[in-house]
């Protein structure tokens, strides 16, 4: 029998219809108010992104974290102590329980212990870790400090999403379950990165830290900061102080005005970002884009222009029109000063010199310039990275070419000994998801979530030398992203997809399986307050906290 609903004849009827309109359902009257299909039971193992190289679940077993739990550090290194404190934090957030903290000399409990430490003798691969969860307890061992951190991150994703929220008060302890499993894991690539363009729109220290947090949650280890472009110069250079004081006042759609706030990092703030990232095993890669994308410098210091006349500040989004004067000595003095100051603040091995989209220079002058800049960077102890245009120059053996143009010369790229791959039609986080996306660009492609996932970095440069591909990097260009909410919307979930591409063996990745694990991230990301895009292709889990409904 079917039931039809006519106009309500009573106040009760009105209330009933209002209740239906609010989305309530009636399990025993599905025709009146059908309930959404129940979510299939989830196992916490499905919460792991990136997927570990080896995962052996024991479906019916779990370790229950209860009031007796102890955390045992098997060595006295700072790394292990730090990791133990991180696990204690997870335990507290999941259960409200303060774990007993034990060291290598304390008698080891035979049950209810989370035991962790470094195993430097192991011959496992770099940054590998081994995690065993059984009914008796948890054991985590790693070959390197980063490996230990990745093991803790896996444990974090095996715990309930409540661990992401630091304001939960427990009136009594609530034991939490960690599913039994053996994970033996190591990354596919050494370079798993993202880029944030802080020039087109500026993002302050707290925003960058939030970005680092999103990387660390997915075991990514490089943050490339695009620190200077036509619209603004974002890092203090003490020997050229006007770069930020004058060249850091504007951004896209905001022409600089005297007295406006400086949109740039002081050297202390940059150092703080470097430290925050390092504590999460993320290396900062600074970029000063040269010789093009230099209008912020050219409008600030007249002498960097061939005609000695400062250009006008620029708040648009076109590219390719600016070029620093490659024929003047002062240009190389300027570059030397900038590289020296930034290199001194940057413990990481890399300096990115841009090199893209120069429409104002001939091929020969361009190559000569790149070769000269390369030497300056080497003299300051750093390894140069450049966008794929630099492949046309004579490169030093260590220089890294970052592939971004889908139509870049495959022969030149194949000849490059070190490659980072960021194909714009797959890996650019600023591409729109579909035609309805209201922010983002579409010059390379629309990049829906399945397209962002289904590609192989090793296959992007046919004929590349074996081992040449160091890894993947996903850039977020910020022409259209004004706030961190905008950034998060374009970045998530595609950042998590890039993380898995960089971490998980290619043969283990399939979209149909991945989309389920991706959907499992919704409660965690919601607890973290991340404004992620609810792609309709993904079965997002309902979240225990507010967020836009799936
Ligand atoms: C191309 S990618 C650029 C950037 C733009 C980006 C927008 C690259 C090396 N150059 O200057 O911001 O496209 O997607």
Coordinates of C-alpha atoms and ligand atoms in Angstrom, one line a residue:
X1 CA 0.0 0.0 0.0
X2 CA 1.3 3.4 -0.8
X3 CA 0.6 6.5 1.3
X4 CA -0.1 9.9 -0.3
X5 CA 0.2 13.1 1.6
X6 CA -2.3 15.8 0.8
X7 CA -2.6 19.3 2.3
X8 CA -2.3 19.0 6.1
X9 CA -5.7 19.3 7.8
X10 CA -4.5 20.0 11.3
X11 CA -1.7 21.7 13.3
X12 CA -0.3 18.2 14.0
X13 CA -0.2 17.6 10.3
X14 CA 1.7 20.9 9.8
X15 CA 4.2 19.9 12.5
X16 CA 4.6 16.4 10.9
X17 CA 5.4 17.9 7.5
X18 CA 7.8 20.4 9.0
X19 CA 9.5 17.4 10.7
X20 CA 9.8 15.6 7.4
X21 CA 11.1 18.8 5.8
X22 CA 13.9 18.8 8.4
X23 CA 15.0 15.5 7.0
X24 CA 13.7 13.1 9.6
X25 CA 13.1 9.6 8.3
X26 CA 10.8 6.7 9.3
X27 CA 12.5 3.3 9.1
X28 CA 9.2 1.4 9.2
X29 CA 7.4 3.8 6.8
X30 CA 10.0 4.1 4.0
X31 CA 7.4 5.4 1.5
X32 CA 6.4 8.3 3.8
X33 CA 9.9 9.3 4.7
X34 CA 12.7 7.0 3.3
X35 CA 15.9 6.8 5.4
X36 CA 19.2 7.2 3.6
X37 CA 21.0 3.8 3.1
X38 CA 22.9 2.9 6.2
X39 CA 26.6 3.5 6.0
X40 CA 28.5 0.2 5.6
X41 CA 30.4 -0.6 8.8
X42 CA 33.7 1.1 8.7
X43 CA 36.9 -0.3 10.0
X44 CA 39.4 2.2 11.2
X45 CA 41.9 0.7 8.8
X46 CA 40.0 2.3 6.0
X47 CA 41.0 5.6 7.5
X48 CA 44.5 5.4 6.3
X49 CA 45.6 7.9 3.6
X50 CA 48.2 7.4 2.2
X51 CA 47.7 3.6 2.0
X52 CA 50.7 1.9 3.5
X53 CA 53.0 -0.3 1.4
X54 CA 52.1 -3.4 3.4
X55 CA 48.9 -3.7 5.5
X56 CA 47.9 -7.0 7.2
X57 CA 44.7 -6.5 9.2
X58 CA 43.4 -8.9 11.8
X59 CA 39.8 -8.0 11.4
X60 CA 38.3 -9.4 14.6
X61 CA 40.9 -8.1 17.1
X62 CA 41.7 -4.8 18.6
X63 CA 43.8 -3.1 21.3
X64 CA 41.7 -1.4 23.8
X65 CA 43.4 1.7 25.3
X66 CA 42.2 1.8 28.9
X67 CA 43.2 3.4 32.2
X68 CA 46.2 1.0 32.6
X69 CA 47.9 2.1 29.4
X70 CA 51.7 2.9 29.5
X71 CA 53.9 4.5 26.8
X72 CA 57.4 3.0 26.7
X73 CA 60.3 4.7 25.0
X74 CA 63.0 2.1 24.2
X75 CA 65.7 4.7 23.8
X76 CA 66.5 8.1 25.2
X77 CA 66.8 10.1 21.9
X78 CA 64.9 13.4 21.7
X79 CA 63.1 11.9 18.7
X80 CA 61.6 9.0 20.6
X81 CA 60.7 11.2 23.6
X82 CA 58.9 13.6 21.2
X83 CA 57.1 10.8 19.5
X84 CA 56.1 9.3 22.9
X85 CA 54.7 12.7 23.9
X86 CA 52.7 12.9 20.7
X87 CA 51.2 9.5 21.3
X88 CA 50.3 10.5 24.9
X89 CA 48.5 13.5 23.4
X90 CA 46.6 11.2 21.0
X91 CA 45.7 8.8 23.9
X92 CA 44.5 11.7 26.0
X93 CA 42.3 13.2 23.2
X94 CA 40.8 9.8 22.3
X95 CA 40.1 8.5 25.9
X96 CA 40.7 11.3 28.5
X97 CA 43.4 9.0 30.0
X98 CA 46.8 10.2 31.0
X99 CA 49.1 7.3 30.0
X100 CA 52.0 6.4 32.3
X101 CA 55.3 7.4 30.6
X102 CA 58.1 4.8 30.9
X103 CA 61.8 4.8 29.7
X104 CA 64.2 2.1 28.7
X105 CA 65.3 1.4 32.2
X106 CA 61.8 0.9 33.7
X107 CA 60.4 -2.6 34.0
X108 CA 58.4 -3.2 30.8
X109 CA 54.7 -4.1 31.3
X110 CA 53.7 -7.2 29.4
X111 CA 50.3 -5.9 28.4
X112 CA 48.7 -2.5 27.9
X113 CA 51.8 -0.9 26.6
X114 CA 52.6 1.2 23.5
X115 CA 56.3 0.6 22.9
X116 CA 58.2 2.7 20.5
X117 CA 61.8 3.5 19.5
X118 CA 64.4 3.9 16.8
X119 CA 66.1 0.9 15.3
X120 CA 69.1 2.5 13.6
X121 CA 70.7 -0.9 12.8
X122 CA 67.7 -2.0 10.7
X123 CA 68.4 -2.3 7.0
X124 CA 64.9 -1.2 6.0
X125 CA 64.5 1.6 3.6
X126 CA 64.9 5.3 4.6
X127 CA 62.0 6.6 6.6
X128 CA 60.5 3.1 7.0
X129 CA 58.5 2.1 10.0
X130 CA 56.9 -1.0 11.4
X131 CA 53.8 -0.9 13.4
X132 CA 52.1 -3.9 15.1
X133 CA 48.8 -3.5 17.0
X134 CA 47.6 -6.6 18.8
X135 CA 45.2 -7.3 21.6
X136 CA 48.1 -6.9 24.0
X137 CA 49.5 -3.6 22.9
X138 CA 51.2 -1.6 20.2
X139 CA 54.8 -1.7 19.0
X140 CA 56.3 0.9 16.7
X141 CA 59.9 0.9 15.4
X142 CA 61.5 3.1 12.7
X143 CA 64.8 3.5 11.0
X144 CA 64.9 7.3 11.1
X145 CA 63.3 10.1 13.1
X146 CA 61.0 10.9 10.1
X147 CA 60.0 7.2 9.9
X148 CA 59.0 7.3 13.6
X149 CA 56.9 10.4 12.9
X150 CA 55.2 8.6 10.0
X151 CA 54.4 5.7 12.3
X152 CA 52.8 8.0 14.8
X153 CA 50.8 9.5 12.0
X154 CA 49.5 6.1 11.0
X155 CA 48.5 5.5 14.6
X156 CA 46.8 8.8 14.6
X157 CA 44.7 7.8 11.6
X158 CA 43.8 4.5 13.3
X159 CA 42.4 6.4 16.3
X160 CA 39.0 8.0 16.3
X161 CA 38.6 11.5 14.7
X162 CA 38.1 12.9 18.2
X163 CA 42.0 13.0 18.4
X164 CA 41.9 15.9 16.0
X165 CA 40.0 18.1 18.4
X166 CA 41.9 19.6 21.3
X167 CA 39.0 21.0 23.3
X168 CA 37.2 17.8 24.3
X169 CA 36.7 17.4 28.1
X170 CA 36.1 14.0 29.4
X171 CA 34.0 13.7 32.6
X172 CA 35.2 10.0 32.8
X173 CA 37.7 7.9 30.8
X174 CA 36.3 6.5 27.6
X175 CA 38.4 3.5 26.4
X176 CA 39.2 3.6 22.7
X177 CA 39.9 0.7 20.3
X178 CA 42.7 0.5 17.8
X179 CA 42.2 -2.2 15.2
X180 CA 44.8 -5.0 15.2
X181 CA 47.1 -4.8 12.3
X182 CA 50.7 -5.1 11.0
X183 CA 51.9 -2.2 8.9
X184 CA 55.3 -2.3 7.3
X185 CA 55.7 0.9 5.4
X186 CA 58.0 3.3 3.6
X187 CA 57.5 6.0 1.0
X188 CA 57.7 5.4 -2.7
X189 CA 59.3 8.8 -3.4
X190 CA 61.7 10.9 -1.3
X191 CA 59.9 14.2 -2.4
X192 CA 56.2 14.5 -1.5
X193 CA 55.4 18.2 -1.7
X194 CA 53.1 21.1 -2.2
X195 CA 53.6 24.7 -3.1
X196 CA 51.9 27.7 -1.7
X197 CA 52.0 30.9 -3.7
X198 CA 52.1 33.7 -1.1
X199 CA 52.8 36.4 -3.6
X200 CA 49.6 36.7 -5.6
X201 CA 47.7 36.7 -2.3
X202 CA 49.6 36.8 1.0
X203 CA 49.1 34.2 3.7
X204 CA 50.4 34.9 7.2
X205 CA 52.4 32.7 9.5
X206 CA 49.4 31.0 11.1
X207 CA 47.9 30.1 7.7
X208 CA 51.2 28.6 6.6
X209 CA 51.3 26.6 9.8
X210 CA 47.8 25.3 9.0
X211 CA 49.0 24.3 5.5
X212 CA 52.0 22.5 7.1
X213 CA 49.6 20.6 9.3
X214 CA 47.6 19.4 6.3
X215 CA 50.9 18.2 4.7
X216 CA 52.1 16.4 7.9
X217 CA 48.7 14.6 8.4
X218 CA 49.4 13.0 5.0
X219 CA 53.1 12.2 5.5
X220 CA 54.2 14.9 3.0
X221 CA 57.6 16.3 3.5
X222 CA 58.2 19.4 1.3
X223 CA 56.6 22.9 1.4
X224 CA 57.7 25.1 -1.5
X225 CA 56.9 28.7 -0.8
X226 CA 56.6 31.0 -3.9
X227 CA 58.0 34.1 -2.1
X228 CA 58.2 36.7 -4.9
X229 CA 56.3 37.4 -8.1
X230 CA 55.0 40.4 -10.0
X231 CA 52.4 41.3 -7.4
X232 CA 54.4 41.2 -4.2
X233 CA 57.7 40.4 -2.5
X234 CA 57.1 38.4 0.7
X235 CA 60.4 38.0 2.6
X236 CA 62.5 40.6 4.3
X237 CA 65.9 41.0 2.8
X238 CA 68.0 43.2 5.1
X239 CA 70.4 44.4 2.4
X240 CA 67.5 45.4 0.2
X241 CA 64.9 46.6 2.8
X242 CA 62.5 48.3 0.4
X243 CA 61.7 44.9 -1.2
X244 CA 59.1 44.3 1.5
X245 CA 58.6 47.8 2.8
X246 CA 57.5 49.0 -0.6
X247 CA 57.3 45.8 -2.8
X248 CA 55.3 43.9 -0.2
X249 CA 52.3 46.3 0.2
X250 CA 50.1 45.0 -2.7
X251 CA 48.7 41.8 -4.0
X252 CA 46.2 40.8 -6.7
X253 CA 43.4 43.4 -6.9
X254 CA 45.2 45.6 -4.3
X255 CA 47.6 48.2 -5.5
X256 CA 50.2 49.3 -2.9
X257 CA 49.4 52.4 -0.9
X258 CA 51.8 54.2 1.3
X259 CA 51.2 53.3 5.0
X260 CA 49.4 50.1 4.1
X261 CA 50.4 47.0 6.2
X262 CA 53.4 45.1 4.9
X263 CA 52.2 41.7 3.5
X264 CA 55.5 39.9 4.0
X265 CA 57.4 37.7 6.5
X266 CA 60.1 39.2 8.6
X267 CA 63.2 37.0 8.8
X268 CA 62.2 36.0 12.3
X269 CA 58.7 34.9 11.0
X270 CA 60.2 33.0 8.1
X271 CA 62.5 31.2 10.6
X272 CA 59.5 30.4 12.7
X273 CA 57.8 28.8 9.7
X274 CA 61.0 26.8 9.0
X275 CA 61.1 25.5 12.6
X276 CA 57.4 24.6 12.8
X277 CA 57.7 22.7 9.5
X278 CA 60.9 20.9 10.6
X279 CA 59.2 19.7 13.8
X280 CA 56.8 17.9 11.4
X281 CA 59.5 16.7 9.1
X282 CA 58.6 19.1 6.4
X283 CA 61.5 20.9 4.6
X284 CA 60.8 24.5 3.4
X285 CA 61.9 25.1 -0.2
X286 CA 62.1 28.9 -0.8
X287 CA 61.5 30.3 -4.3
X288 CA 62.5 33.6 -5.7
X289 CA 61.2 33.6 -9.3
X290 CA 63.8 34.9 -11.8
X291 CA 64.3 36.5 -14.3
X292 CA 60.6 36.9 -15.0
X293 CA 57.8 37.3 -12.4
X294 CA 60.0 40.1 -10.9
X295 CA 57.8 43.2 -11.1
X296 CA 57.6 43.6 -7.3
X297 CA 61.4 44.1 -7.3
X298 CA 61.5 46.1 -10.5
X299 CA 58.9 48.6 -9.3
X300 CA 60.8 48.9 -6.0
X301 CA 64.4 49.3 -7.2
X302 CA 64.8 51.2 -10.4
X303 CA 68.4 50.0 -11.0
X304 CA 67.2 46.5 -11.6
X305 CA 65.6 47.6 -14.9
X306 CA 67.7 47.9 -18.0
X307 CA 66.5 51.5 -18.6
X308 CA 67.0 52.4 -14.9
X309 CA 63.3 53.4 -14.5
X310 CA 61.2 51.7 -11.9
X311 CA 58.1 49.9 -13.3
X312 CA 54.6 50.5 -12.0
X313 CA 53.3 48.2 -9.3
X314 CA 51.1 45.4 -10.6
X315 CA 47.9 44.0 -9.2
X316 CA 46.6 42.0 -12.2
X317 CA 47.0 38.3 -13.0
X318 CA 48.7 38.3 -16.5
X319 CA 52.2 36.6 -16.6
X320 CA 55.4 36.8 -18.6
X321 CA 55.7 40.6 -19.0
X322 CA 58.5 41.3 -16.5
X323 CA 62.2 40.6 -16.6
X324 CA 65.1 41.7 -14.4
X325 CA 68.0 43.3 -16.4
X326 CA 70.3 40.3 -17.2
X327 CA 73.0 42.6 -18.6
X328 CA 73.7 44.6 -15.4
X329 CA 76.2 43.7 -12.7
X330 CA 73.9 45.1 -10.0
X331 CA 71.4 42.3 -10.9
X332 CA 73.9 39.6 -9.9
X333 CA 74.9 41.5 -6.7
X334 CA 71.1 41.7 -5.9
X335 CA 70.6 38.0 -6.6
X336 CA 73.7 37.1 -4.5
X337 CA 72.4 39.1 -1.6
X338 CA 68.9 37.6 -1.7
X339 CA 70.2 34.1 -2.1
X340 CA 72.7 34.5 0.7
X341 CA 70.2 35.9 3.2
X342 CA 67.5 33.3 2.4
X343 CA 70.0 30.4 2.4
X344 CA 71.2 31.4 5.8
X345 CA 67.7 31.1 7.2
X346 CA 66.9 27.9 5.4
X347 CA 68.4 24.6 6.7
X348 CA 67.0 22.6 3.7
X349 CA 69.3 21.8 0.8
X350 CA 67.3 23.6 -1.9
X351 CA 66.8 27.0 -3.5
X352 CA 64.1 27.4 -6.2
X353 CA 65.0 30.1 -8.7
X354 CA 61.8 30.0 -10.8
X355 CA 62.9 30.5 -14.4
X356 CA 59.3 30.2 -15.9
X357 CA 57.4 32.2 -18.5
X358 CA 59.9 34.8 -19.6
X359 CA 58.6 36.4 -22.7
X360 CA 61.0 39.3 -22.8
X361 CA 64.3 37.4 -23.3
X362 CA 65.9 35.6 -26.2
X363 CA 66.7 31.9 -25.7
X364 CA 70.5 32.5 -25.5
X365 CA 70.3 35.3 -22.9
X366 CA 67.9 33.3 -20.9
X367 CA 70.2 30.2 -20.8
X368 CA 73.2 32.3 -19.9
X369 CA 71.3 33.9 -17.1
X370 CA 70.1 30.6 -15.6
X371 CA 73.6 29.2 -15.7
X372 CA 75.0 32.2 -13.9
X373 CA 72.2 32.1 -11.2
X374 CA 72.9 28.4 -10.8
X375 CA 76.5 29.1 -9.8
X376 CA 75.4 31.8 -7.2
X377 CA 73.0 29.3 -5.6
X378 CA 75.7 26.6 -5.5
X379 CA 78.2 29.1 -4.0
X380 CA 75.7 29.5 -1.1
X381 CA 75.6 25.8 -0.6
X382 CA 72.2 25.1 -2.1
X383 CA 70.9 22.9 -4.8
X384 CA 69.0 24.8 -7.5
X385 CA 65.5 23.9 -8.6
X386 CA 63.8 25.6 -11.6
X387 CA 60.6 25.3 -13.6
X388 CA 60.9 23.1 -16.7
X389 CA 62.0 26.0 -19.0
X390 CA 65.4 25.7 -17.4
X391 CA 66.0 22.3 -19.1
X392 CA 67.1 24.3 -22.1
X393 CA 70.1 25.7 -20.2
X394 CA 73.4 23.8 -19.4
X395 CA 72.6 22.5 -15.9
X396 CA 74.9 21.5 -13.1
X397 CA 74.7 17.8 -12.3
X398 CA 72.7 18.3 -9.1
X399 CA 70.1 20.8 -10.5
X400 CA 66.5 19.7 -10.3
X401 CA 64.0 20.4 -13.1
X402 CA 60.3 20.8 -12.1
X403 CA 58.0 19.6 -14.8
X404 CA 54.8 21.7 -15.0
X405 CA 53.9 22.4 -18.6
X406 CA 51.9 19.5 -20.1
X407 CA 53.5 20.4 -23.5
X408 CA 57.1 20.8 -22.3
X409 CA 59.7 19.2 -24.5
X410 CA 59.8 15.5 -23.4
X411 CA 63.3 15.2 -24.9
X412 CA 64.8 17.9 -22.8
X413 CA 63.0 16.6 -19.7
X414 CA 64.2 13.0 -20.4
X415 CA 67.8 14.3 -20.5
X416 CA 67.5 15.9 -17.0
X417 CA 69.0 13.8 -14.3
X418 CA 66.7 15.0 -11.5
X419 CA 63.0 15.7 -12.0
X420 CA 60.1 16.8 -9.9
X421 CA 56.8 16.3 -11.5
X422 CA 53.9 18.7 -11.2
X423 CA 52.0 18.3 -14.5
X424 CA 49.5 21.2 -14.4
X425 CA 46.6 19.2 -15.9
X426 CA 46.8 16.7 -13.0
X427 CA 48.7 18.2 -10.0
X428 CA 47.8 21.9 -10.0
X429 CA 45.7 22.5 -7.0
X430 CA 44.5 25.9 -8.4
X431 CA 42.6 24.2 -11.3
X432 CA 38.9 24.2 -10.9
X433 CA 37.2 20.8 -10.1
X434 CA 34.4 21.3 -12.7
X435 CA 32.8 24.2 -14.6
X436 CA 30.8 25.3 -11.5
X437 CA 33.7 25.8 -9.2
X438 CA 33.7 29.5 -8.4
X439 CA 37.4 30.0 -7.6
X440 CA 40.4 28.6 -9.4
X441 CA 41.7 28.6 -13.0
X442 CA 41.2 26.2 -15.9
X443 CA 43.9 27.0 -18.4
X444 CA 45.5 23.5 -18.1
X445 CA 42.4 21.4 -17.5
X446 CA 39.5 20.9 -15.2
X447 CA 40.8 18.6 -12.5
X448 CA 38.1 16.6 -10.8
X449 CA 39.2 14.3 -7.9
X450 CA 39.5 11.1 -10.0
X451 CA 41.7 12.8 -12.5
X452 CA 43.9 14.2 -9.7
X453 CA 44.4 10.6 -8.5
X454 CA 44.7 8.4 -11.5
X455 CA 48.2 9.0 -12.9
X456 CA 51.7 7.8 -12.4
X457 CA 54.6 10.2 -11.8
X458 CA 57.1 7.8 -13.4
X459 CA 55.1 7.8 -16.6
X460 CA 54.9 11.6 -17.0
X461 CA 58.3 11.9 -18.7
X462 CA 58.7 9.0 -21.1
X463 CA 62.3 8.0 -21.4
X464 CA 63.4 9.6 -18.1
X465 CA 66.5 8.1 -16.6
X466 CA 65.7 5.4 -14.0
X467 CA 65.5 7.1 -10.6
X468 CA 65.4 10.6 -12.1
X469 CA 61.9 11.3 -10.7
X470 CA 62.5 12.4 -7.2
X471 CA 58.8 12.8 -6.5
X472 CA 55.7 14.8 -6.9
X473 CA 54.7 18.3 -6.0
X474 CA 51.3 20.0 -6.1
X475 CA 51.3 23.8 -6.5
X476 CA 48.6 26.1 -5.3
X477 CA 48.8 29.3 -7.3
X478 CA 46.8 32.0 -5.5
X479 CA 45.5 34.4 -8.1
X480 CA 41.9 33.5 -7.1
X481 CA 42.3 32.4 -3.5
X482 CA 41.8 35.4 -1.1
X483 CA 41.4 33.5 2.2
X484 CA 42.6 30.3 3.8
X485 CA 39.1 29.0 3.4
X486 CA 39.5 29.4 -0.4
X487 CA 42.9 27.7 -0.2
X488 CA 41.5 24.7 1.7
X489 CA 38.6 24.3 -0.7
X490 CA 40.9 23.9 -3.7
X491 CA 43.6 21.9 -1.8
X492 CA 41.5 19.4 0.0
X493 CA 40.9 16.6 -1.0
X494 CA 43.4 16.8 -3.8
X495 CA 46.4 17.3 -1.5
X496 CA 45.6 13.9 0.1
X497 CA 45.5 12.4 -3.3
X498 CA 48.9 13.8 -4.2
X499 CA 50.2 12.5 -0.9
X500 CA 49.1 8.9 -1.8
X501 CA 50.6 9.2 -5.3
X502 CA 53.9 10.1 -3.7
X503 CA 53.8 7.5 -1.0
X504 CA 52.0 4.3 -2.1
X505 CA 53.3 1.8 -4.6
X506 CA 51.6 2.5 -8.0
X507 CA 50.4 -1.1 -8.2
X508 CA 48.4 -0.8 -5.0
X509 CA 46.4 2.2 -6.0
X510 CA 42.9 2.0 -7.5
X511 CA 40.3 4.8 -7.6
X512 CA 37.4 2.5 -6.6
X513 CA 39.2 1.5 -3.4
X514 CA 40.7 4.9 -2.7
X515 CA 37.5 6.8 -2.9
X516 CA 36.1 4.9 0.1
X517 CA 39.2 5.7 2.2
X518 CA 39.0 9.3 1.1
X519 CA 35.4 9.4 2.2
X520 CA 36.5 8.2 5.6
X521 CA 38.5 11.4 6.1
X522 CA 35.4 13.6 6.4
X523 CA 35.0 13.3 10.2
X524 CA 38.7 13.9 10.8
X525 CA 38.9 16.9 8.5
X526 CA 35.7 18.3 9.9
X527 CA 37.1 18.0 13.5
X528 CA 40.1 19.9 12.2
X529 CA 37.8 22.6 10.8
X530 CA 39.2 22.1 7.2
X531 CA 36.9 23.6 4.5
X532 CA 37.2 20.7 2.1
X533 CA 35.4 20.2 -1.2
X534 CA 32.7 17.5 -0.9
X535 CA 33.3 16.0 -4.3
X536 CA 30.1 14.2 -5.4
X537 CA 32.2 11.2 -6.6
X538 CA 33.3 10.4 -3.0
X539 CA 31.2 8.6 -0.4
X540 CA 31.8 11.0 2.4
X541 CA 31.2 9.7 5.9
X542 CA 28.8 11.6 8.1
X543 CA 30.7 13.7 10.5
X544 CA 30.2 13.9 14.3
X545 CA 30.7 17.6 14.2
X546 CA 29.3 20.4 12.1
X547 CA 30.5 21.0 8.7
X548 CA 28.8 21.6 5.4
X549 CA 26.6 18.5 4.9
X550 CA 28.0 16.0 2.3
Ligands
LIG1 C1 51.6 29.3 -14.6 S1 53.2 27.3 -13.2 C2 52.5 29.9 -13.8 C3 52.1 30.7 -12.6 C4 50.6 30.9 -12.6 C5 50.0 29.6 -12.8 C6 48.5 29.6 -12.7 C7 54.3 28.3 -13.4 C8 55.6 27.9 -13.3 N1 53.9 29.6 -13.8 O1 52.8 32.0 -12.7 O2 50.3 31.4 -11.3 O3 50.3 29.2 -14.1 O4 48.0 28.3 -12.7

